[in-house]
Coordinates of C-alpha atoms and ligand atoms in Angstrom, one line a residue:
M1 CA -38.7 6.6 9.4
N2 CA -36.8 6.1 12.2
N3 CA -33.3 7.5 11.8
N4 CA -31.7 5.9 14.6
L5 CA -31.3 2.4 13.1
S6 CA -29.6 -0.3 15.0
A7 CA -26.6 -1.9 13.3
S8 CA -28.4 -4.9 12.2
D9 CA -31.2 -2.6 10.7
A10 CA -28.8 -0.6 8.8
A11 CA -27.4 -3.7 7.5
L12 CA -30.6 -4.7 6.4
Q13 CA -31.1 -1.4 4.5
P14 CA -27.9 -0.7 2.8
K15 CA -29.7 1.3 -0.1
T16 CA -31.3 3.7 2.4
R17 CA -27.7 4.4 4.2
R18 CA -26.1 4.4 0.9
L19 CA -28.3 7.1 -0.9
S20 CA -29.4 9.4 2.0
Q21 CA -26.3 9.1 4.4
P22 CA -28.5 10.2 7.4
N23 CA -25.9 10.6 10.1
K24 CA -23.5 12.5 7.8
P25 CA -22.7 16.0 9.1
V26 CA -23.4 18.8 6.3
V27 CA -19.6 20.0 6.7
T28 CA -17.5 16.9 6.1
L29 CA -13.7 17.1 7.4
L30 CA -11.3 15.8 4.7
S31 CA -7.9 14.6 5.8
L32 CA -5.2 14.4 3.1
V33 CA -2.6 12.5 4.4
V34 CA 0.8 13.2 2.9
P35 CA 4.1 11.3 3.5
F36 CA 7.4 13.5 3.0
Y37 CA 10.7 12.2 2.6
N38 CA 13.2 14.7 1.2
E39 CA 10.8 16.4 -0.5
E40 CA 12.1 20.3 -0.1
E41 CA 11.9 21.0 -3.8
T42 CA 8.2 20.1 -4.3
I43 CA 6.9 21.7 -0.9
T44 CA 6.1 25.2 -2.1
H45 CA 4.6 24.1 -5.3
F46 CA 2.5 21.3 -3.3
F47 CA 0.8 23.9 -1.0
N48 CA 0.1 26.4 -3.6
H49 CA -1.6 23.8 -5.6
V50 CA -3.3 21.8 -3.2
I51 CA -4.6 24.3 -0.8
P52 CA -6.7 26.3 -3.4
E53 CA -8.2 23.2 -4.6
L54 CA -9.4 21.9 -1.6
E55 CA -10.8 25.3 -0.6
A56 CA -13.0 24.8 -4.1
I57 CA -14.7 21.8 -2.8
S58 CA -18.1 22.6 -1.4
E59 CA -19.3 21.4 2.1
I60 CA -15.7 20.2 3.0
K61 CA -13.4 21.3 5.6
F62 CA -9.9 20.2 5.3
E63 CA -6.8 19.4 7.2
I64 CA -3.5 18.4 5.6
V65 CA -1.7 15.9 7.7
C66 CA 2.1 16.0 6.7
I67 CA 4.4 13.2 7.7
N68 CA 7.8 14.2 7.7
D69 CA 9.5 10.6 7.4
G70 CA 12.9 11.4 8.8
S71 CA 14.0 13.9 6.0
T72 CA 17.5 14.8 6.0
D73 CA 17.1 18.3 4.1
S74 CA 15.1 21.3 4.9
T75 CA 11.6 19.5 4.5
L76 CA 10.7 19.7 8.1
Q77 CA 11.4 23.3 8.4
Q78 CA 9.6 24.3 5.4
L79 CA 6.4 22.3 6.5
K80 CA 6.8 24.0 10.1
D81 CA 6.6 27.2 8.2
F82 CA 3.4 26.5 6.6
A83 CA 2.1 24.9 9.8
I84 CA 2.6 28.1 11.7
N85 CA 0.6 30.3 9.3
D86 CA -2.2 27.7 8.5
F87 CA -4.0 25.8 11.1
R88 CA -5.3 23.5 8.6
V89 CA -1.6 22.1 8.1
R90 CA -0.5 19.6 10.7
V91 CA 3.1 18.4 10.9
I92 CA 3.7 14.9 12.5
D93 CA 7.6 14.5 12.6
L94 CA 8.6 11.0 12.9
T95 CA 12.0 10.0 14.6
R96 CA 13.7 8.6 11.4
N97 CA 12.8 7.5 8.1
F98 CA 10.4 4.5 8.6
G99 CA 9.3 4.1 5.0
K100 CA 6.3 5.3 3.1
E101 CA 3.8 2.4 4.4
A102 CA 4.8 3.5 8.0
A103 CA 4.6 7.1 7.2
L104 CA 1.0 6.5 5.6
S105 CA 0.0 4.5 8.8
A106 CA 1.1 7.3 11.1
G107 CA -0.8 9.7 9.0
L108 CA -4.1 7.4 9.0
D109 CA -3.7 7.3 12.8
E110 CA -3.0 11.0 13.1
S111 CA -5.9 12.3 11.0
F112 CA -9.2 13.2 12.6
G113 CA -11.1 13.3 9.0
D114 CA -14.6 11.8 8.2
I115 CA -12.8 11.2 4.7
I116 CA -9.1 10.5 4.2
V117 CA -7.3 10.8 1.0
P118 CA -3.5 9.3 1.2
F119 CA -1.8 11.8 -1.1
D120 CA 2.0 12.0 -2.7
A121 CA 4.2 15.0 -2.1
D122 CA 5.3 15.2 -5.5
L123 CA 2.1 15.8 -7.1
Q124 CA 2.1 12.8 -9.3
D125 CA -1.6 12.3 -8.7
P126 CA -3.6 15.4 -10.0
V127 CA -5.0 17.5 -7.3
E128 CA -8.1 17.9 -9.6
V129 CA -8.8 14.3 -9.3
I130 CA -9.6 14.6 -5.4
I131 CA -12.9 16.3 -5.9
K132 CA -13.9 13.5 -8.3
L133 CA -13.2 11.2 -5.4
V134 CA -15.5 13.3 -2.8
E135 CA -18.3 13.4 -5.5
K136 CA -18.1 9.4 -5.9
W137 CA -18.1 9.2 -2.2
R138 CA -21.2 11.1 -1.9
E139 CA -22.8 8.6 -4.0
G140 CA -22.6 6.5 -0.9
Y141 CA -19.1 4.6 -1.3
Q142 CA -16.8 3.9 1.6
I143 CA -13.8 3.5 -0.6
V144 CA -13.0 5.1 -3.9
L145 CA -10.2 3.9 -6.0
A146 CA -8.1 6.2 -8.3
R147 CA -6.8 4.2 -11.1
R148 CA -3.8 4.9 -13.4
I149 CA -5.1 4.7 -16.8
D150 CA -2.1 6.4 -18.2
R151 CA 1.3 5.6 -16.6
N152 CA 3.4 7.2 -19.2
A153 CA 5.1 9.2 -16.4
D154 CA 6.7 5.9 -15.5
S155 CA 9.3 4.0 -17.4
A156 CA 8.4 1.1 -19.6
L157 CA 10.6 -1.3 -17.2
K158 CA 8.4 0.2 -14.1
R159 CA 5.2 -0.3 -15.9
W160 CA 6.2 -4.1 -17.0
T161 CA 7.3 -5.1 -13.6
A162 CA 4.2 -3.4 -11.8
A163 CA 1.9 -5.7 -14.2
K164 CA 3.8 -8.6 -13.7
F165 CA 3.7 -8.0 -9.9
Y166 CA -0.1 -7.4 -9.9
Q167 CA -0.6 -10.4 -12.1
L168 CA 1.7 -12.8 -9.9
H169 CA 0.0 -11.6 -6.5
N170 CA -3.1 -12.0 -7.7
S171 CA -2.9 -15.4 -8.9
L172 CA -1.1 -16.4 -5.5
S173 CA -3.3 -14.5 -3.3
E174 CA -6.8 -14.7 -2.4
I175 CA -7.1 -11.0 -1.5
K176 CA -6.8 -9.3 -4.8
I177 CA -5.3 -6.1 -5.3
P178 CA -6.7 -4.0 -7.8
E179 CA -4.4 -3.2 -10.8
N180 CA -2.8 0.1 -11.3
V181 CA -4.3 1.7 -8.1
G182 CA -1.6 3.3 -5.8
D183 CA -2.3 4.5 -2.3
F184 CA -4.1 7.4 -3.8
R185 CA -7.9 6.8 -2.9
L186 CA -10.6 7.9 -0.7
I187 CA -11.4 6.0 2.5
T188 CA -14.1 6.9 5.1
R189 CA -13.6 7.1 9.0
E190 CA -15.1 3.8 9.3
V191 CA -12.5 2.2 6.9
A192 CA -9.5 3.9 8.6
D193 CA -10.8 2.6 12.0
S194 CA -10.9 -1.0 10.4
L195 CA -7.4 -0.3 9.2
K196 CA -6.3 0.6 12.5
R197 CA -7.5 -2.8 13.8
L198 CA -5.2 -4.7 11.8
P199 CA -2.3 -5.6 14.1
E200 CA 0.5 -6.3 11.5
T201 CA 3.6 -4.1 12.1
Q202 CA 4.9 -4.9 8.7
R203 CA 2.6 -2.9 6.5
F204 CA 1.8 -3.6 2.9
M205 CA -0.9 -0.9 2.5
K206 CA -2.4 -1.7 -0.8
G207 CA -3.0 -5.3 0.5
L208 CA -4.3 -4.0 3.9
F209 CA -6.8 -1.6 2.0
A210 CA -7.9 -4.5 -0.1
W211 CA -8.5 -6.9 2.9
V212 CA -10.9 -4.7 4.8
G213 CA -13.3 -4.6 2.0
Y214 CA -16.3 -2.3 2.0
D215 CA -18.0 -0.9 -0.9
T216 CA -15.6 0.3 -3.3
A217 CA -16.0 2.6 -6.5
T218 CA -13.1 3.2 -8.9
I219 CA -12.6 6.6 -10.9
D220 CA -9.8 6.7 -13.7
Y221 CA -6.9 9.2 -14.0
A222 CA -3.7 9.9 -15.6
R223 CA -0.7 9.8 -13.6
K224 CA 1.7 12.8 -14.4
P225 CA 5.7 12.8 -13.8
R226 CA 6.8 14.3 -10.5
I227 CA 6.9 18.2 -10.1
A228 CA 10.5 18.2 -8.8
G229 CA 13.0 15.9 -7.1
S230 CA 13.3 12.1 -8.0
S231 CA 11.5 8.9 -6.9
K232 CA 12.4 7.4 -3.4
F233 CA 11.9 4.0 -4.6
S234 CA 15.0 2.1 -6.4
G235 CA 14.5 -1.1 -8.0
W236 CA 15.6 -2.8 -5.0
K237 CA 13.5 -1.3 -2.9
L238 CA 10.6 -2.3 -5.3
W239 CA 11.7 -5.7 -5.3
N240 CA 11.5 -5.9 -1.6
F241 CA 8.2 -4.1 -1.4
A242 CA 6.9 -6.7 -3.9
L243 CA 8.4 -9.7 -1.9
E244 CA 6.4 -8.0 1.4
G245 CA 3.3 -8.0 -0.6
F246 CA 3.6 -11.7 -1.7
T247 CA 4.4 -13.0 1.9
S248 CA 1.9 -10.8 3.7
F249 CA -0.9 -12.0 1.6
S250 CA -0.2 -15.4 0.6
T251 CA 1.1 -18.7 2.0
L252 CA 1.1 -20.4 -1.5
P253 CA 5.1 -20.0 -2.2
L254 CA 5.5 -21.9 1.3
R255 CA 3.0 -24.6 0.5
I256 CA 4.3 -25.1 -3.1
W257 CA 7.2 -26.9 -2.0
T258 CA 5.3 -29.9 -0.6
Y259 CA 3.6 -30.5 -4.2
L260 CA 7.2 -29.6 -6.0
G261 CA 8.9 -31.9 -3.6
A262 CA 6.6 -34.8 -4.2
M263 CA 6.7 -34.5 -7.7
V264 CA 10.5 -34.3 -7.9
A265 CA 10.3 -37.5 -5.4
A266 CA 7.9 -39.4 -7.7
A267 CA 10.1 -38.6 -10.9
A268 CA 13.2 -40.0 -9.0
L269 CA 11.2 -43.2 -8.1
L270 CA 10.2 -43.8 -11.6
R271 CA 13.6 -43.2 -12.8
G272 CA 14.8 -45.7 -10.2
F273 CA 12.6 -48.3 -11.4
Y274 CA 13.7 -47.7 -15.0
L275 CA 17.4 -47.8 -13.9
M276 CA 16.4 -51.4 -11.8
F277 CA 14.8 -52.9 -14.8
R278 CA 17.4 -51.5 -17.2
T279 CA 20.1 -53.1 -15.3
I280 CA 18.3 -56.1 -14.9
F281 CA 17.6 -56.7 -18.4
F282 CA 20.5 -55.0 -20.0
G283 CA 23.4 -54.9 -17.5
I284 CA 25.4 -52.2 -15.7
D285 CA 26.1 -49.1 -17.7
V286 CA 28.7 -47.4 -16.1
P287 CA 28.7 -43.8 -17.7
G288 CA 26.3 -41.4 -16.0
Y289 CA 28.5 -38.6 -14.9
A290 CA 26.6 -35.7 -16.7
S291 CA 23.1 -36.9 -15.8
L292 CA 24.1 -37.3 -12.1
S293 CA 25.7 -34.2 -11.4
T294 CA 23.1 -32.4 -13.2
A295 CA 20.6 -34.0 -10.9
I296 CA 22.6 -33.0 -7.7
L297 CA 22.9 -29.7 -8.9
M298 CA 19.3 -29.1 -9.8
L299 CA 17.9 -30.7 -6.7
G300 CA 20.5 -28.5 -4.8
G301 CA 19.3 -25.5 -6.2
I302 CA 15.5 -26.4 -5.7
Q303 CA 16.3 -27.1 -2.2
L304 CA 18.1 -24.0 -1.6
I305 CA 15.3 -21.8 -3.1
G306 CA 12.7 -23.6 -0.9
I307 CA 15.0 -22.9 2.2
G308 CA 15.2 -19.3 0.7
V309 CA 11.4 -18.9 0.7
L310 CA 11.1 -20.2 4.3
G311 CA 13.8 -17.8 5.2
E312 CA 11.4 -15.0 3.8
Y313 CA 8.6 -16.1 6.0
I314 CA 10.6 -16.9 9.3
G315 CA 12.2 -13.5 8.7
R316 CA 8.7 -12.0 8.8
I317 CA 7.6 -14.0 11.8
Y318 CA 10.7 -12.9 13.7
V319 CA 10.1 -9.3 13.1
E320 CA 6.4 -9.6 13.7
S321 CA 7.0 -11.3 16.9
K322 CA 8.9 -8.6 18.1
N323 CA 5.9 -6.5 17.8
R324 CA 7.5 -3.3 17.6
P325 CA 5.6 0.0 17.1
V326 CA 5.3 0.5 13.3
Y327 CA 6.8 4.4 13.5
L328 CA 7.7 6.6 16.5
I329 CA 6.6 10.3 16.6
R330 CA 9.3 12.7 17.6
N331 CA 6.8 15.9 17.8
R332 CA 3.7 17.4 16.5
Y333 CA 3.5 20.9 15.0
E334 CA 0.0 22.5 14.5
K335 CA -1.3 25.9 15.0
K336 CA -4.8 26.1 17.3
E337 CA -7.7 27.2 15.2
E338 CA -8.4 29.9 17.8
D339 CA -5.1 31.5 17.4
V340 CA -6.1 32.7 13.9
Ligands
UDP401 N1 8.1 8.7 0.8 C1 8.2 8.7 2.4 N2 9.2 7.6 2.7 C2 9.9 7.0 1.9 C3 9.9 7.2 0.7 C4 8.9 7.8 0.0 O1 7.4 9.2 2.8 O2 10.8 6.3 2.5 C5 7.1 9.6 0.2 C6 7.5 10.5 -0.7 O3 8.2 11.8 -0.2 C7 6.5 10.8 -1.7 C8 5.8 9.4 -1.7 O4 6.2 8.7 -0.5 O5 5.5 11.9 -0.9 C9 5.7 8.8 -3.0 O6 7.2 8.4 -3.3 P1 7.9 8.5 -4.7 O7 7.2 9.7 -5.2 O8 9.3 8.6 -4.5 O9 7.4 7.3 -5.0 P2 6.9 6.9 -6.7 O10 5.8 7.9 -7.1 O11 8.1 6.9 -7.5 O12 6.3 5.3 -6.7
MG402 MG1 5.9 9.8 -6.8

């Protein structure tokens, strides 16, 4: 059979492509993309755990793309120390803290791998799961999601708010994001290249990952507590992150005001008729202070919420229209392979 399939032939024969993957090189480069923000306590532990585990995966070469997201502690120095000794460790130093989503985008842009796994520095996602992701990828999937089945490491409040977020997001948006799946997943070069084509500067990665589509498999794992240090996401940061998710992937919050407004107007009209007829048949009834003030306050409140929602979107249009880069790189540190 002709192995040089054209794009349309390949599309017609997904099974063949999936099972045999004729164009895949024997040794695959895996890029582990890891954002680091003030993670000085975790770094040594991280490399000591991750490197042997990656070395154990057969037919895989790997690189660890470390993004220093404007850390103010010794994170960068420690990362450089590892990169000096190991050509597989590359360090991308951003000019300031751009946030995890931007750091992850930088990592995807800078990685060379045929397959790419975004990973956290705190080892909350067990390294052993990576090999399971790779095994699933070998079955022919382009995206392998890692779903947290046990989130006991997270507080009850975080679990509850996360569940509510997914529920609300997926009911508002046409792009459904899989529940309990973080950024930890495996994607192929193809998927990473598609992600790079998405032009938005405000990058809600979970949503973007879902938007690109592709053949997706899921494996389950239990999430562990952090090995050291503390979470970089406060409640307020998470709330804004959730807003980012809603506004990036749904315009329903904007459009709902038309319907709400129509309903309130209809109710007001009905009440107007009612009052008119009551006045005609039963005369004028002066008291009404309470109902009047309640109606004014309630309508004022509803309007302010509506304006607030508009503001959320307009603010995002404003930021997006400036078209600023998602991140800036100050320096790259890596040892050349031939220097070894
Ligand atoms: N992180 C980052 N920039 C930030 C915040 C976090 O690069 O502004 C990194 C952090 O160093 C870690 C990962 O993102 O590797 C996940 O962060 P964290 O563990 O604090 O999040 P959680 O697991 O609590 O959601
Ligand atoms: Mg964490």
